[in-house]
Short mmCIF file of C-alpha atoms and ligand atoms in Angstrom, two decimals:
data_model
loop_
_atom_site.label_atom_id
_atom_site.label_comp_id
_atom_site.label_asym_id
_atom_site.label_seq_id
_atom_site.Cartn_x
_atom_site.Cartn_y
_atom_site.Cartn_z
CA MET R 1 0.00 0.00 0.00
CA ILE R 2 1.31 3.48 -0.89
CA ILE R 3 0.82 6.04 1.90
CA LEU R 4 1.62 9.75 1.78
CA GLY R 5 2.78 10.98 5.19
CA ILE R 6 2.57 14.63 6.29
CA GLU R 7 4.31 16.02 9.39
CA THR R 8 4.21 19.61 10.68
CA SER R 9 4.25 19.26 14.47
CA CYS R 10 7.08 21.73 15.03
CA ASP R 11 9.50 23.49 12.69
CA GLU R 12 9.99 20.85 9.99
CA THR R 13 7.66 20.83 7.00
CA ALA R 14 7.77 17.21 5.88
CA ALA R 15 6.09 14.88 3.38
CA ALA R 16 7.06 11.35 2.41
CA VAL R 17 5.78 8.50 0.28
CA VAL R 18 6.18 5.07 1.88
CA ARG R 19 5.25 1.66 0.48
CA ASP R 20 4.21 -1.17 2.81
CA GLY R 21 5.33 0.72 5.92
CA ARG R 22 9.06 0.49 5.30
CA VAL R 23 10.03 1.17 1.70
CA VAL R 24 10.67 4.90 1.47
CA LEU R 25 10.00 6.17 -2.06
CA SER R 26 10.60 9.81 -1.07
CA ASN R 27 11.31 11.67 2.15
CA ILE R 28 11.23 15.46 1.92
CA VAL R 29 12.06 17.50 5.02
CA TYR R 30 12.18 21.27 4.82
CA SER R 31 13.95 22.41 7.98
CA GLN R 32 13.15 25.90 9.26
CA ILE R 33 16.11 25.98 11.67
CA LYS R 34 17.69 29.03 10.02
CA LEU R 35 14.50 31.07 10.51
CA HIS R 36 14.33 30.36 14.25
CA ARG R 37 18.03 30.45 15.12
CA ALA R 38 18.04 34.20 15.83
CA TYR R 39 15.43 33.64 18.55
CA GLY R 40 17.21 30.73 20.26
CA GLY R 41 14.23 28.42 19.74
CA VAL R 42 11.11 27.82 17.65
CA VAL R 43 8.70 30.77 17.28
CA PRO R 44 5.27 29.14 16.69
CA GLU R 45 3.82 31.91 14.49
CA ILE R 46 6.84 32.01 12.21
CA ALA R 47 6.78 28.19 11.96
CA SER R 48 3.11 28.00 10.98
CA ARG R 49 3.40 30.75 8.38
CA LYS R 50 6.36 29.01 6.79
CA HIS R 51 4.47 25.68 6.80
CA VAL R 52 1.64 27.34 4.83
CA GLU R 53 4.07 28.83 2.31
CA ILE R 54 6.20 25.75 1.75
CA MET R 55 3.68 22.89 2.10
CA PRO R 56 2.50 22.75 -1.56
CA HIS R 57 6.12 22.53 -2.77
CA VAL R 58 7.09 19.89 -0.22
CA LEU R 59 4.04 17.78 -1.17
CA GLN R 60 4.74 18.00 -4.89
CA GLN R 61 8.41 17.13 -4.30
CA ALA R 62 7.36 14.06 -2.33
CA ILE R 63 5.20 12.86 -5.23
CA ASP R 64 7.79 13.69 -7.91
CA GLY R 65 10.63 12.22 -5.85
CA ALA R 66 8.70 8.96 -5.52
CA SER R 67 8.10 8.90 -9.30
CA ILE R 68 4.38 8.31 -8.79
CA ARG R 69 1.19 10.18 -9.70
CA TRP R 70 -1.23 11.65 -7.19
CA SER R 71 -3.68 8.94 -8.20
CA ASP R 72 -1.24 6.27 -6.99
CA VAL R 73 -1.53 7.46 -3.37
CA GLU R 74 -3.85 5.08 -1.47
CA ALA R 75 -4.08 6.83 1.93
CA ILE R 76 -2.86 9.95 3.71
CA ALA R 77 -1.35 9.82 7.19
CA VAL R 78 -0.90 13.08 9.08
CA THR R 79 0.43 14.04 12.51
CA GLN R 80 -2.49 14.94 14.76
CA GLY R 81 -0.36 15.71 17.84
CA PRO R 82 1.43 16.29 20.13
CA GLY R 83 3.05 19.49 18.90
CA LEU R 84 2.44 23.18 18.28
CA ALA R 85 -1.26 23.77 17.57
CA SER R 86 -0.71 26.36 14.85
CA SER R 87 1.82 24.13 13.08
CA LEU R 88 -0.25 20.94 13.38
CA LEU R 89 -3.25 22.73 11.86
CA VAL R 90 -1.40 23.42 8.62
CA GLY R 91 -0.56 19.76 8.06
CA LEU R 92 -4.05 18.64 9.08
CA SER R 93 -5.74 21.07 6.71
CA ALA R 94 -3.54 20.05 3.80
CA ALA R 95 -4.14 16.37 4.54
CA LYS R 96 -7.92 16.74 4.82
CA GLY R 97 -8.09 18.68 1.56
CA LEU R 98 -6.02 16.09 -0.28
CA ALA R 99 -7.94 13.12 1.15
CA LEU R 100 -11.25 14.67 0.07
CA ARG R 101 -9.96 15.64 -3.37
CA LEU R 102 -8.39 12.22 -4.03
CA GLY R 103 -11.22 10.28 -2.38
CA ILE R 104 -8.85 8.24 -0.19
CA PRO R 105 -8.72 7.48 3.56
CA LEU R 106 -7.22 9.97 6.02
CA ILE R 107 -5.41 8.71 9.12
CA GLY R 108 -4.47 10.83 12.15
CA ILE R 109 -1.16 9.78 13.73
CA ASN R 110 0.44 10.30 17.12
CA HIS R 111 3.85 11.91 16.58
CA LEU R 112 5.45 9.82 19.34
CA GLU R 113 4.21 6.63 17.76
CA GLY R 114 5.83 7.96 14.59
CA HIS R 115 9.19 8.20 16.35
CA LEU R 116 8.70 4.66 17.67
CA PHE R 117 8.13 3.27 14.18
CA SER R 118 11.08 5.19 12.73
CA ALA R 119 13.16 2.21 13.88
CA PHE R 120 11.42 0.01 11.30
CA ILE R 121 11.94 2.07 8.14
CA GLY R 122 14.46 1.37 5.42
CA PRO R 123 16.06 -1.74 3.91
CA ASP R 124 18.28 -2.53 6.93
CA ALA R 125 15.64 -2.04 9.63
CA PRO R 126 14.16 -4.98 11.55
CA VAL R 127 10.54 -5.98 10.98
CA PHE R 128 8.26 -4.64 13.74
CA PRO R 129 6.32 -7.80 14.68
CA ASP R 130 9.56 -9.84 14.75
CA LEU R 131 11.05 -7.52 17.37
CA CYS R 132 8.13 -7.58 19.86
CA PRO R 133 8.22 -7.54 22.81
CA PHE R 134 10.96 -4.95 23.22
CA THR R 135 11.92 -1.92 25.30
CA ALA R 136 11.84 1.49 23.62
CA LEU R 137 13.30 4.84 24.60
CA ILE R 138 11.81 7.84 22.78
CA VAL R 139 14.14 10.83 23.18
CA SER R 140 13.23 14.04 21.39
CA GLY R 141 13.03 17.77 21.96
CA GLY R 142 9.71 17.42 23.77
CA HIS R 143 9.71 13.88 25.18
CA THR R 144 11.78 11.39 27.12
CA THR R 145 9.70 8.25 27.44
CA LEU R 146 10.67 4.70 28.30
CA LEU R 147 8.16 2.02 27.37
CA ARG R 148 7.68 -1.66 26.82
CA VAL R 149 6.21 -2.50 23.44
CA GLN R 150 4.11 -5.68 23.23
CA GLY R 151 2.66 -5.12 19.75
CA PRO R 152 1.07 -2.42 17.55
CA GLY R 153 -0.72 0.01 19.89
CA ARG R 154 0.15 -2.12 22.91
CA TYR R 155 2.54 -0.07 25.02
CA GLN R 156 3.28 -0.08 28.72
CA LEU R 157 4.69 3.16 30.11
CA LEU R 158 7.73 2.52 32.30
CA GLY R 159 8.77 6.09 32.97
CA SER R 160 9.16 9.55 31.53
CA THR R 161 10.67 12.90 32.44
CA ILE R 162 9.19 14.86 35.30
CA ASP R 163 10.46 18.18 33.90
CA ASP R 164 12.63 18.90 30.84
CA ALA R 165 13.03 16.45 27.97
CA ALA R 166 16.52 15.25 27.04
CA GLY R 167 16.48 17.33 23.84
CA GLU R 168 15.38 20.36 25.84
CA ALA R 169 18.32 19.78 28.19
CA PHE R 170 20.66 19.83 25.19
CA ASP R 171 18.99 22.97 23.80
CA LYS R 172 19.01 24.89 27.11
CA GLY R 173 22.56 23.79 27.95
CA SER R 174 23.72 24.91 24.52
CA ASN R 175 22.25 28.36 25.09
CA LEU R 176 24.09 28.64 28.42
CA LEU R 177 27.32 27.57 26.73
CA GLY R 178 26.78 30.11 23.95
CA LEU R 179 26.63 27.37 21.32
CA GLY R 180 23.28 28.35 19.80
CA TYR R 181 20.23 26.49 18.49
CA PRO R 182 19.57 23.62 18.02
CA GLY R 183 21.61 22.58 21.01
CA GLY R 184 21.91 18.82 20.46
CA PRO R 185 24.07 18.89 17.34
CA ALA R 186 26.01 21.91 18.71
CA ILE R 187 26.94 20.17 21.99
CA ASP R 188 27.59 16.90 20.13
CA LYS R 189 30.15 18.74 17.98
CA ALA R 190 31.67 21.03 20.66
CA SER R 191 32.24 18.10 23.02
CA ARG R 192 34.46 16.14 20.60
CA GLY R 193 37.88 15.68 22.16
CA GLY R 194 36.64 16.99 25.52
CA ASN R 195 36.97 15.14 28.82
CA PRO R 196 33.54 13.82 29.87
CA GLU R 197 34.76 13.53 33.46
CA ALA R 198 36.01 17.11 33.77
CA VAL R 199 32.87 18.22 35.65
CA ASP R 200 30.67 15.90 37.70
CA PHE R 201 27.12 16.93 36.72
CA PRO R 202 24.04 15.31 38.35
CA ARG R 203 22.27 12.35 36.69
CA GLY R 204 18.80 13.33 37.94
CA ARG R 205 18.06 10.10 39.82
CA GLN R 206 14.65 10.05 41.52
CA LYS R 207 14.42 8.13 44.78
CA GLY R 208 11.88 5.31 44.43
CA HIS R 209 11.30 6.04 40.73
CA LEU R 210 13.60 3.73 38.82
CA PHE R 211 12.55 4.86 35.36
CA SER R 212 11.80 8.58 35.87
CA PHE R 213 14.04 11.19 34.33
CA SER R 214 14.78 14.74 35.51
CA PHE R 215 16.96 17.19 33.61
CA SER R 216 16.13 20.60 35.08
CA GLY R 217 18.63 20.21 37.95
CA LEU R 218 21.34 19.46 35.42
CA LYS R 219 20.66 22.69 33.56
CA THR R 220 20.81 24.65 36.85
CA ALA R 221 24.06 22.87 37.77
CA LEU R 222 25.55 24.02 34.47
CA LEU R 223 24.36 27.59 35.08
CA TYR R 224 26.06 27.71 38.49
CA HIS R 225 29.17 25.99 37.22
CA LEU R 226 29.55 28.61 34.50
CA LYS R 227 29.01 31.42 37.03
CA GLN R 228 31.71 30.03 39.30
CA HIS R 229 34.07 28.98 36.52
CA PRO R 230 33.45 31.16 33.45
CA ILE R 231 35.00 29.76 30.29
CA PRO R 232 37.59 32.24 28.97
CA ALA R 233 36.80 33.48 25.45
CA GLY R 234 38.60 31.32 22.90
CA ASP R 235 39.35 28.50 25.37
CA SER R 236 37.93 25.77 23.15
CA ALA R 237 39.58 23.00 25.18
CA ARG R 238 37.75 24.07 28.36
CA LEU R 239 34.53 24.52 26.40
CA ALA R 240 34.91 20.98 25.03
CA ASP R 241 35.46 19.63 28.57
CA VAL R 242 32.34 21.30 29.99
CA ALA R 243 30.21 20.41 26.94
CA ALA R 244 31.43 16.78 27.06
CA SER R 245 30.69 16.53 30.82
CA TYR R 246 27.22 18.00 30.37
CA GLN R 247 26.50 15.65 27.47
CA GLU R 248 27.81 12.72 29.51
CA ALA R 249 25.33 13.44 32.28
CA ILE R 250 22.41 13.34 29.82
CA VAL R 251 23.72 10.21 28.09
CA ASP R 252 24.34 8.39 31.39
CA ALA R 253 20.89 9.31 32.69
CA LEU R 254 19.29 7.83 29.55
CA LEU R 255 21.54 4.79 29.52
CA GLU R 256 21.15 3.85 33.20
CA ARG R 257 17.35 3.63 33.04
CA THR R 258 17.27 1.95 29.64
CA VAL R 259 19.67 -0.78 30.70
CA VAL R 260 17.62 -1.54 33.81
CA ALA R 261 14.46 -1.67 31.69
CA ALA R 262 15.98 -4.06 29.14
CA ARG R 263 14.74 -7.54 29.94
CA ASP R 264 15.77 -11.13 29.32
CA GLY R 265 17.98 -10.20 26.38
CA ARG R 266 14.97 -8.76 24.53
CA PRO R 267 15.79 -5.93 22.07
CA VAL R 268 16.04 -2.23 22.92
CA ALA R 269 15.09 0.47 20.40
CA VAL R 270 16.21 4.08 20.87
CA VAL R 271 14.50 6.66 18.67
CA GLY R 272 13.92 10.44 18.31
CA GLY R 273 16.14 13.45 17.56
CA VAL R 274 18.46 12.88 20.55
CA SER R 275 19.17 9.31 19.37
CA LEU R 276 21.37 10.95 16.72
CA ASN R 277 23.84 11.85 19.47
CA LYS R 278 27.21 10.28 18.74
CA ARG R 279 28.17 9.64 22.37
CA LEU R 280 24.77 8.12 23.15
CA ARG R 281 25.06 5.79 20.14
CA GLU R 282 28.60 4.78 21.17
CA LYS R 283 27.71 4.04 24.79
CA LEU R 284 24.49 2.22 23.85
CA THR R 285 26.36 0.04 21.38
CA LEU R 286 29.01 -0.87 23.98
CA CYS R 287 26.37 -1.57 26.59
CA SER R 288 24.30 -3.78 24.28
CA ARG R 289 27.39 -5.92 23.63
CA GLU R 290 28.27 -6.15 27.32
CA LYS R 291 24.74 -6.92 28.51
CA GLY R 292 23.76 -8.98 25.51
CA PHE R 293 20.65 -7.26 24.21
CA PRO R 294 20.11 -6.46 20.50
CA LEU R 295 20.14 -2.69 19.93
CA VAL R 296 17.97 -1.04 17.29
CA LEU R 297 18.64 2.56 16.27
CA SER R 298 16.72 4.41 13.57
CA ALA R 299 18.67 5.29 10.45
CA PRO R 300 19.94 8.89 10.89
CA ALA R 301 17.52 10.29 8.27
CA PHE R 302 14.55 9.10 10.38
CA CYS R 303 15.73 10.18 13.87
CA THR R 304 14.64 13.82 13.72
CA ASP R 305 11.15 14.81 12.62
CA ASN R 306 10.12 13.40 9.26
CA ALA R 307 6.96 12.21 7.53
CA ALA R 308 8.13 8.71 6.57
CA MET R 309 7.70 7.63 10.19
CA ILE R 310 4.14 9.01 10.19
CA ALA R 311 3.27 6.97 7.09
CA ALA R 312 4.91 3.89 8.66
CA VAL R 313 2.57 3.96 11.68
CA ALA R 314 -0.49 4.06 9.43
CA HIS R 315 0.65 0.87 7.72
CA TYR R 316 0.16 -1.05 10.99
CA GLY R 317 -3.51 -0.10 11.21
CA LEU R 318 -2.88 2.43 13.99
CA GLY R 319 -4.18 5.98 14.22
CA LEU R 320 -7.50 7.75 14.00
CA ARG R 321 -9.39 6.56 10.92
CA ASP R 322 -12.54 6.90 8.81
CA GLU R 323 -15.10 9.66 9.41
CA SER R 324 -13.58 10.70 12.73
CA ALA R 325 -10.28 11.41 10.97
CA LEU R 326 -11.95 13.80 8.54
CA HIS R 327 -13.42 15.69 11.48
CA MET R 328 -10.38 15.51 13.72
CA ASP R 329 -8.89 18.57 15.35
CA CYS R 330 -5.23 18.90 16.23
CA GLU R 331 -4.28 17.55 19.67
CA PRO R 332 -1.29 19.57 20.94
CA ARG R 333 -1.08 17.41 24.07
CA LEU R 334 -1.95 14.04 22.59
CA GLU R 335 -0.60 11.23 24.80
CA LEU R 336 0.68 7.85 23.70
CA PHE R 337 -1.10 6.21 26.59
CA ALA R 338 -4.86 6.37 27.08
CA ALA R 339 -5.89 7.76 30.48
CA PRO R 340 -6.69 4.87 32.89
O1 KG4 A 401 12.62 14.32 17.39
P1 KG4 A 401 12.96 15.73 17.10
O2 KG4 A 401 13.41 16.09 15.71
O3 KG4 A 401 11.80 16.71 17.42
C1 KG4 A 401 10.89 16.57 18.47
O4 KG4 A 401 9.94 15.80 18.31
O5 KG4 A 401 11.15 17.25 19.49
O6 KG4 A 401 14.10 16.12 18.16
C2 KG4 A 401 14.68 17.39 18.20
C3 KG4 A 401 15.67 17.39 19.34
C4 KG4 A 401 16.27 18.76 19.63
O7 KG4 A 401 16.16 19.03 21.01
C5 KG4 A 401 17.72 18.61 19.21
O8 KG4 A 401 18.61 19.42 19.96
C6 KG4 A 401 17.95 17.14 19.45
O9 KG4 A 401 16.77 16.50 19.04
N1 KG4 A 401 19.09 16.62 18.70
C7 KG4 A 401 20.21 16.12 19.27
C8 KG4 A 401 21.10 15.81 18.22
N2 KG4 A 401 20.48 16.09 17.04
C9 KG4 A 401 19.25 16.59 17.35
N3 KG4 A 401 20.52 15.93 20.55
C10 KG4 A 401 21.74 15.44 20.84
N4 KG4 A 401 22.66 15.14 19.90
C11 KG4 A 401 22.39 15.31 18.58
N5 KG4 A 401 23.30 15.00 17.65
ZN1 ZN A 402 9.65 14.62 17.01
#
């Protein structure tokens, strides 16, 4: 089945054509990073206006890039939430219009479920049902969630962050270090060659909550460290040491909980923008060898926000479908877990 995915939950305008949930025929991502950099983060109004302007081009590129015709598309999958309301609305409106015009089903997708399924896209990726049950860590700019996956739509929440997300910790830390936005790639790069043990930053452990994460104390620790020990201008070695130590604290916090959650040698999947982090990938790989669990990481192109992962979810019969999809509103706070 050929599904057109559309994703506009934040500052990426994305469309992709995916066959049978894993064969990516095209994957177009228009990143707005340059527009938001001057503000140190995403400005919702600027993001939504750019989505409106660029969406028709991104959609046409997805169709052309896949070498198909509009009439070949069999369903449209679109991110319903969570995300920025004004950004989500642009993708939803485009998707509804196309579904009506083409007379094909519309499917509303949870963005987090999209990240989860990003591990199963591409020729080298494992096949989802073969991997179940497995442990998954979703680490993005807005979420840090550890879960056990039993099957499609069958997820058990193990723990999540009680304050900042891991990506947020990278972004805020990067601002404090003067490295700019987005912080993850900037800290990843600045920390190369630095000593990860130069500064002992907290790992945010929560007494009695084995799988909870907390990153706001880490950010405050960095703030006070920089006040007490300012980095001299041009001292790139010191900057690398502090950046590497800060990164290490985030990586260790993620790793510690994930390793405890991994069970009976069952696989562990780590997905989302932060899973691109070089140090995290290195330490996870080492750990998986030592502890003997298979590690699944999304291909780099599918770690940060993209629409291929949204189309992939729809393939497994998940998401809001039929009439209710045509009438759906955006859900900025959509959860992956139904309220008990
Ligand atoms: O999944 P994503 O594209 O968007 C959300 O759904 O939030 O993740 C974006 C986050 C940002 O916080 C960004 O700083 C972080 O992923 N990120 C990284 C790296 N690349 C992107 N964090 C650490 N290391 C990286 N190399
Ligand atoms: Zn995301």
